[in-house]
Amino acid sequence: MIGITLPDGSVKQVEAGTTPMDVAKSISEGLARNVISASFNNEKVETSTPLNTDGSLVLYTWRDDAGKEAFWHSTSHIMAQALEEMYPGIKLTIGPPIEHGFYYDIDLNGHTISEKDLPAVENKMLEIARGKHDFKMRSVSKEEALQFYRDQENEYKVELIENLEDGTITFCDHDTFTDLCRGGHIPNTGIVKAVKLMSIAGAYWRGDENNPQLTRVYGISFPKQKELKEYLELLEEAKKRDHRKLGKELDLFTFSQKVGQGLPLWLPKGAALRERLENFLKKAQKKAGYEMVVSPHIGQKELYVTSGHYAKYGEDSFQPIKTPNEDEEFLLKPMNCPHHCEIYKSKPWSYKDLPKRFAEFGTVYRYEQSGELHGLTRVRGFTQDDAHIFCTPDQLDEEFKKVIDLVLYVFGSLGFEDFTTQVSLRDPEKPEKYIGDPEVWEKAEQAIVSAVTDKGLDFVIETGEAAFYGPKLDFMVRDALGRSWQLGTIQVDYTLPERFELTYKGSDNELHQPVMIHRAPFGSMERFVAILLEHTGGNFPLWLMPEQVSILSLSEKYENYAQKVLNLLENNEIRALVDNRNETIGKKIREAEMSKIPYMLIVGEQEENDGTVSVRKHSEGDIGTMSVEEFSEMINSEIEKNSVEFNV
Amino acid sequence: MIGITLPDGSVKQVEAGTTPMDVAKSISEGLARNVISASFNNEKVETSTPLNTDGSLVLYTWRDDAGKEAFWHSTSHIMAQALEEMYPGIKLTIGPPIEHGFYYDIDLNGHTISEKDLPAVENKMLEIARGKHDFKMRSVSKEEALQFYRDQENEYKVELIENLEDGTITFCDHDTFTDLCRGGHIPNTGIVKAVKLMSIAGAYWRGDENNPQLTRVYGISFPKQKELKEYLELLEEAKKRDHRKLGKELDLFTFSQKVGQGLPLWLPKGAALRERLENFLKKAQKKAGYEMVVSPHIGQKELYVTSGHYAKYGEDSFQPIKTPNEDEEFLLKPMNCPHHCEIYKSKPWSYKDLPKRFAEFGTVYRYEQSGELHGLTRVRGFTQDDAHIFCTPDQLDEEFKKVIDLVLYVFGSLGFEDFTTQVSLRDPEKPEKYIGDPEVWEKAEQAIVSAVTDKGLDFVIETGEAAFYGPKLDFMVRDALGRSWQLGTIQVDYTLPERFELTYKGSDNELHQPVMIHRAPFGSMERFVAILLEHTGGNFPLWLMPEQVSILSLSEKYENYAQKVLNLLENNEIRALVDNRNETIGKKIREAEMSKIPYMLIVGEQEENDGTVSVRKHSEGDIGTMSVEEFSEMINSEIEKNSVEFNV
């Protein structure tokens, strides 16, 4: 008999040789129907693997990430079988699961395949799936494995096997198909009910462009047809909401090959949107006792040698800027903190002056490979909504909590209701990755855990994910499409105050070292606007919309009245524009809908005579006729109603 | 007889050999008393030089720059004589007049001289002056001149003379003193009534540090004692108003050796002041139809090759920023215009869309030698209140005038009432200094002259002062100390639209090239704040003050009431702070005066009971007791009263 410990801590005594599926059945038939993979003592096993020692067992269903991984891994076997049968002589290489689905890299060995061939492959795969073939692992000797692939003239698998140790090599069989495989499958092919092959791309063997080019086929699969349909709809929606597409449609930003990749140019509407976000945060920060500062975008190389940034970013980033004087070299700033440290250092402080909270919308520059750039989410220059708080060690806990309050206020005001947090600590086994004394790291880590605990936040701890200069708390928000984004960060830093020799005079009249908090609720203006665009699909909260109202005149005759309505709205601090073009009202409405303008006011003879406007709401249609005053009140109370209060 | 043409165009027939002083006497005895120097046919002459041909004569008094130049040049002869008599054996080198006064560089040949010795030199000079010795020029042969200085063992003058052509060499004698000199003196030493030797500095012979070090004595002199007194007072006031000193006292900005020279760090009060100025301009710009954009602080090298900036700034400025990819090189932007051209280029435009007015507070970087840096007026990174207007050629005239209106509004609101303008045109004889077609230059120059003429501005035309890409209109304001500063610039540019191939579709459906206007009313935020500080001595217009009111509690007992007053003021949009320290009210008032805070509200038992405040005005004292509401109204109506209206 062996003892199997389950996740709830209970221990089941079973006979040696019992499989994970047997354990599932012993718990309930319902569970057994849903279990598709398992781990034993933190290692992937098959649901059919006999267990022969005491240990911890976790059973996974489709709802678990590990379940999906096994599902997609297994489907890539099915795709490989289908492709081998349809394109005889192709050579398989590797075929892993990925975040959404799986791929297989194949040497087509003379065959060609295009997107239009994929539906036939899908059908073949579903035919195989319906056969309900079990996935069965077996050990093979290195020689046997090499011989198997030498017979197929598959030099890729041979190369893979040559790097493996004899005695650790396994094959997986299902139906007539065999593949070199480490394991981790669903019980049988029949569980795969829906398949979609997404695209075909080129890829180099082992990612090296000197190696032969392979064909990569991407796919995804689901246990129910309905789930595939929902996934494809979500994908369609995400494509519509792609911030690069919306940014262009809404005239928010652009890029220029001449200015350079990854360097956004904000167009008037985008710049106004960004300014509105900045003003919103400035107002909250003022209430919370922050002071704005302004610092340059470069600094002497020595500044970043002192801060440690040069050692961190030096070689991979923008290189030092030489000058006509060879003793003077500058760097584009990758972070604002060294400048704020020097601002702090510009005068002596007493403990009575602290905390000092220096905020700046500071634009920083970091080089990224051009292949890694993506719209506003991966750029080479971005503006952090940065601030650095210098406080006494005693104040750290309270200051950290105040920053959490500010971040939550920001998220609430922008409609990000669903978020989790991650406490990133250092990897104690890799001290070379971090700068600073392990003892001060310990203190900083404790302060963060204590603050999130006191604030009652949901948090996970990730070891090894800290910044190089200190531990941090990151906020991960879930957007309207269910995707998770890292937004907002708060970091404790005992290191920079030491490197910059920052001090304050304590109540004991001695000099002490302040603690520093780095924080950015938005993270960066670029990334935040991108995420907000994809979250809202461009339908920003009303207070933030570039244009809140479009006044559509029924004909050019009503231009004067339209202008009068505009002035009245502007007096009520409502942002509006007049569409007085010589176009049909239908076209004007369609275009205002396209531009996501929340309200349309139609003005014609009737409205001019009555001193009213006919109101249409974006994507809802007509909501009646009213006076401009009534409409203004409606708008302003809608904004009021949806605004979150910020209490300091 | 010869004909002497005077500046009013009249011609006087006089005998050959008549001197400028004779001509002055023939006009009026009063004039003759005031004439101190002259030019004949645009060349300096002595007032005693006999005139022997027809020609134009200009007579100068102390009020003319040329008069001052002769006055100070002559005084440097007097100082040289005094020093030679007091320190026998010293070797004179050169002693020119400068903007304010004169200096002489001397090899002291073993003597020492310090600031404390200067009053004795001044006395000696005044003694010589009182002798009313005439300055008399005489020609000498090169050999004679060389022998004179060889006898004195003065290798400097010998070197100077060796480089002169025989037949052109003149000496000037007065009293017992003789100097190598080209001429241009006042009639006699007696006119110098007041002398002040300002300082002693080191200087190298011919400015080359490999040459012997000389001693430079700076001085200034006046025809009246009263004028010297006023000058020294002005100097004292300018020292008090030095923006570097005030910037420190008022906590506005700082510099850090580590961040780098010439790279200002704006402290909270300075950043708030700057933001207030920016918001002021943003509001006016919005009214005038400008749209804000945001662009990065770098661009690919190619961008500046296209714009011509690389050719202009390349070698002397910050060098290109290399990256891990050797094909990619970037430059810190020295100007915002190339970015705005690329923003314009991001979509097609019709003539109906123009003018487009893109504005940005864009921070640019230009390398300056460290010796040329000075506070906020000469820096290496500065933020331009920049905008670029893209318009059709037909719109240029009107747009240019609208920009003039905006600049005048800005000056009026900031209290710069006294200004002149300068139209800077190209030097047609140095075409290599400019980029672009002479024909388009011609058109642009005409547009500017036409706009300033129509607006009725006082202007001078300066040939050769244009920017390298186009002609410009500069505004020169006179500050409270009577000093002139260049502030605000408007530039027409046909060149960049051509280089960037910018177009719009005209009413003829063909593509045309827009005209571009560059403009910056402040010039740069850094320089503007510096000048505003020196102009106002830190007593900014009330609407701009970092803190408008300081609430001084008579003791800590009145903290709550002080806080209540603060809240009431903040509700009325008045910026205030509470000084609730445990200090005497006298000390609190003194410190608020030092910080230039316009109003102080004193609160104690009486005020709390009555719900009032006792008001003191900066540098004026007590102005009575009133309710907070009355005080708020007073402040806001003071701001209102002094505000300038901006009509678009």
PDB file of N, CA, C and O in Angstrom, chain B residues 408 410-421 457-458 475-487 531 535:
ATOM      1  N   LEU B 408       2.075  89.431 -28.372  1.00  0.00           N
ATOM      2  CA  LEU B 408       1.817  90.677 -27.645  1.00  0.00           C
ATOM      3  C   LEU B 408       0.952  90.412 -26.417  1.00  0.00           C
ATOM      4  O   LEU B 408       1.146  91.018 -25.361  1.00  0.00           O
ATOM      5  N   VAL B 410       0.952  87.639 -24.658  1.00  0.00           N
ATOM      6  CA  VAL B 410       1.834  87.016 -23.663  1.00  0.00           C
ATOM      7  C   VAL B 410       2.663  88.079 -22.950  1.00  0.00           C
ATOM      8  O   VAL B 410       2.719  88.118 -21.709  1.00  0.00           O
ATOM      9  N   PHE B 411       3.293  88.982 -23.724  1.00  0.00           N
ATOM     10  CA  PHE B 411       4.119  90.018 -23.100  1.00  0.00           C
ATOM     11  C   PHE B 411       3.283  90.882 -22.157  1.00  0.00           C
ATOM     12  O   PHE B 411       3.700  91.195 -21.046  1.00  0.00           O
ATOM     13  N   GLY B 412       2.096  91.274 -22.617  1.00  0.00           N
ATOM     14  CA  GLY B 412       1.237  92.126 -21.800  1.00  0.00           C
ATOM     15  C   GLY B 412       0.873  91.458 -20.483  1.00  0.00           C
ATOM     16  O   GLY B 412       0.902  92.084 -19.423  1.00  0.00           O
ATOM     17  N   SER B 413       0.553  90.156 -20.538  1.00  0.00           N
ATOM     18  CA  SER B 413       0.131  89.433 -19.338  1.00  0.00           C
ATOM     19  C   SER B 413       1.265  89.261 -18.349  1.00  0.00           C
ATOM     20  O   SER B 413       1.048  89.075 -17.162  1.00  0.00           O
ATOM     21  N   LEU B 414       2.508  89.275 -18.837  1.00  0.00           N
ATOM     22  CA  LEU B 414       3.650  89.046 -17.956  1.00  0.00           C
ATOM     23  C   LEU B 414       4.342  90.341 -17.562  1.00  0.00           C
ATOM     24  O   LEU B 414       5.401  90.316 -16.938  1.00  0.00           O
ATOM     25  N   GLY B 415       3.761  91.478 -17.974  1.00  0.00           N
ATOM     26  CA  GLY B 415       4.309  92.753 -17.530  1.00  0.00           C
ATOM     27  C   GLY B 415       5.509  93.243 -18.317  1.00  0.00           C
ATOM     28  O   GLY B 415       6.275  94.060 -17.830  1.00  0.00           O
ATOM     29  N   PHE B 416       5.715  92.733 -19.531  1.00  0.00           N
ATOM     30  CA  PHE B 416       6.764  93.297 -20.375  1.00  0.00           C
ATOM     31  C   PHE B 416       6.116  94.284 -21.343  1.00  0.00           C
ATOM     32  O   PHE B 416       5.592  93.899 -22.391  1.00  0.00           O
ATOM     33  N   GLU B 417       6.134  95.574 -20.959  1.00  0.00           N
ATOM     34  CA  GLU B 417       5.394  96.557 -21.741  1.00  0.00           C
ATOM     35  C   GLU B 417       6.277  97.193 -22.806  1.00  0.00           C
ATOM     36  O   GLU B 417       5.793  97.717 -23.801  1.00  0.00           O
ATOM     37  N   ASP B 418       7.574  97.164 -22.560  1.00  0.00           N
ATOM     38  CA  ASP B 418       8.506  97.954 -23.356  1.00  0.00           C
ATOM     39  C   ASP B 418       9.319  97.016 -24.247  1.00  0.00           C
ATOM     40  O   ASP B 418      10.140  96.255 -23.775  1.00  0.00           O
ATOM     41  N   PHE B 419       9.029  97.041 -25.539  1.00  0.00           N
ATOM     42  CA  PHE B 419       9.782  96.134 -26.414  1.00  0.00           C
ATOM     43  C   PHE B 419       9.971  96.738 -27.803  1.00  0.00           C
ATOM     44  O   PHE B 419       9.274  97.673 -28.198  1.00  0.00           O
ATOM     45  N   THR B 420      10.943  96.219 -28.511  1.00  0.00           N
ATOM     46  CA  THR B 420      11.140  96.567 -29.911  1.00  0.00           C
ATOM     47  C   THR B 420      11.206  95.263 -30.688  1.00  0.00           C
ATOM     48  O   THR B 420      11.279  94.195 -30.087  1.00  0.00           O
ATOM     49  N   THR B 421      11.145  95.341 -32.002  1.00  0.00           N
ATOM     50  CA  THR B 421      11.252  94.114 -32.788  1.00  0.00           C
ATOM     51  C   THR B 421      12.362  94.243 -33.809  1.00  0.00           C
ATOM     52  O   THR B 421      12.748  95.349 -34.189  1.00  0.00           O
ATOM     53  N   LEU B 457       4.179  97.791 -35.850  1.00  0.00           N
ATOM     54  CA  LEU B 457       5.240  97.556 -34.856  1.00  0.00           C
ATOM     55  C   LEU B 457       6.461  98.402 -35.190  1.00  0.00           C
ATOM     56  O   LEU B 457       6.770  98.650 -36.347  1.00  0.00           O
ATOM     57  N   ASP B 458       7.175  98.814 -34.134  1.00  0.00           N
ATOM     58  CA  ASP B 458       8.480  99.451 -34.270  1.00  0.00           C
ATOM     59  C   ASP B 458       9.467  98.367 -34.650  1.00  0.00           C
ATOM     60  O   ASP B 458       9.617  97.404 -33.917  1.00  0.00           O
ATOM     61  N   PHE B 475      11.476  89.530 -30.891  1.00  0.00           N
ATOM     62  CA  PHE B 475      10.995  90.573 -29.982  1.00  0.00           C
ATOM     63  C   PHE B 475      12.057  90.802 -28.909  1.00  0.00           C
ATOM     64  O   PHE B 475      12.510  89.853 -28.273  1.00  0.00           O
ATOM     65  N   MET B 476      12.465  92.046 -28.719  1.00  0.00           N
ATOM     66  CA  MET B 476      13.452  92.378 -27.709  1.00  0.00           C
ATOM     67  C   MET B 476      12.741  93.198 -26.635  1.00  0.00           C
ATOM     68  O   MET B 476      12.291  94.303 -26.912  1.00  0.00           O
ATOM     69  N   VAL B 477      12.649  92.626 -25.417  1.00  0.00           N
ATOM     70  CA  VAL B 477      11.969  93.377 -24.358  1.00  0.00           C
ATOM     71  C   VAL B 477      13.004  94.055 -23.473  1.00  0.00           C
ATOM     72  O   VAL B 477      14.125  93.581 -23.313  1.00  0.00           O
ATOM     73  N   ARG B 478      12.609  95.199 -22.919  1.00  0.00           N
ATOM     74  CA  ARG B 478      13.465  95.941 -21.996  1.00  0.00           C
ATOM     75  C   ARG B 478      12.954  95.629 -20.598  1.00  0.00           C
ATOM     76  O   ARG B 478      11.767  95.725 -20.321  1.00  0.00           O
ATOM     77  N   ASP B 479      13.856  95.205 -19.713  1.00  0.00           N
ATOM     78  CA  ASP B 479      13.399  94.833 -18.366  1.00  0.00           C
ATOM     79  C   ASP B 479      13.435  96.030 -17.432  1.00  0.00           C
ATOM     80  O   ASP B 479      13.778  97.142 -17.832  1.00  0.00           O
ATOM     81  N   ALA B 480      13.035  95.778 -16.174  1.00  0.00           N
ATOM     82  CA  ALA B 480      12.903  96.858 -15.203  1.00  0.00           C
ATOM     83  C   ALA B 480      14.221  97.568 -14.955  1.00  0.00           C
ATOM     84  O   ALA B 480      14.243  98.705 -14.504  1.00  0.00           O
ATOM     85  N   LEU B 481      15.367  96.921 -15.247  1.00  0.00           N
ATOM     86  CA  LEU B 481      16.669  97.565 -15.065  1.00  0.00           C
ATOM     87  C   LEU B 481      17.166  98.201 -16.359  1.00  0.00           C
ATOM     88  O   LEU B 481      18.314  98.610 -16.447  1.00  0.00           O
ATOM     89  N   GLY B 482      16.273  98.232 -17.384  1.00  0.00           N
ATOM     90  CA  GLY B 482      16.646  98.887 -18.630  1.00  0.00           C
ATOM     91  C   GLY B 482      17.481  98.013 -19.542  1.00  0.00           C
ATOM     92  O   GLY B 482      17.988  98.482 -20.556  1.00  0.00           O
ATOM     93  N   ARG B 483      17.650  96.723 -19.184  1.00  0.00           N
ATOM     94  CA  ARG B 483      18.446  95.841 -20.041  1.00  0.00           C
ATOM     95  C   ARG B 483      17.546  95.221 -21.107  1.00  0.00           C
ATOM     96  O   ARG B 483      16.366  94.960 -20.876  1.00  0.00           O
ATOM     97  N   SER B 484      18.124  94.945 -22.254  1.00  0.00           N
ATOM     98  CA  SER B 484      17.350  94.426 -23.373  1.00  0.00           C
ATOM     99  C   SER B 484      17.569  92.916 -23.497  1.00  0.00           C
ATOM    100  O   SER B 484      18.689  92.429 -23.385  1.00  0.00           O
ATOM    101  N   TRP B 485      16.482  92.156 -23.687  1.00  0.00           N
ATOM    102  CA  TRP B 485      16.564  90.697 -23.822  1.00  0.00           C
ATOM    103  C   TRP B 485      15.811  90.274 -25.076  1.00  0.00           C
ATOM    104  O   TRP B 485      14.735  90.779 -25.340  1.00  0.00           O
ATOM    105  N   GLN B 486      16.370  89.313 -25.772  1.00  0.00           N
ATOM    106  CA  GLN B 486      15.633  88.750 -26.892  1.00  0.00           C
ATOM    107  C   GLN B 486      14.643  87.727 -26.341  1.00  0.00           C
ATOM    108  O   GLN B 486      14.995  86.808 -25.637  1.00  0.00           O
ATOM    109  N   LEU B 487      13.362  87.927 -26.614  1.00  0.00           N
ATOM    110  CA  LEU B 487      12.294  87.058 -26.105  1.00  0.00           C
ATOM    111  C   LEU B 487      11.304  86.895 -27.234  1.00  0.00           C
ATOM    112  O   LEU B 487      10.862  87.871 -27.818  1.00  0.00           O
ATOM    113  N   ILE B 531      14.538  85.536 -17.141  1.00  0.00           N
ATOM    114  CA  ILE B 531      14.345  86.960 -17.432  1.00  0.00           C
ATOM    115  C   ILE B 531      13.211  87.532 -16.578  1.00  0.00           C
ATOM    116  O   ILE B 531      13.308  88.635 -16.034  1.00  0.00           O
ATOM    117  N   HIS B 535      13.463  90.586 -14.136  1.00  0.00           N
ATOM    118  CA  HIS B 535      12.578  91.729 -14.415  1.00  0.00           C
ATOM    119  C   HIS B 535      11.752  92.086 -13.184  1.00  0.00           C
ATOM    120  O   HIS B 535      11.599  93.253 -12.834  1.00  0.00           O
TER     121      HIS B 535
END
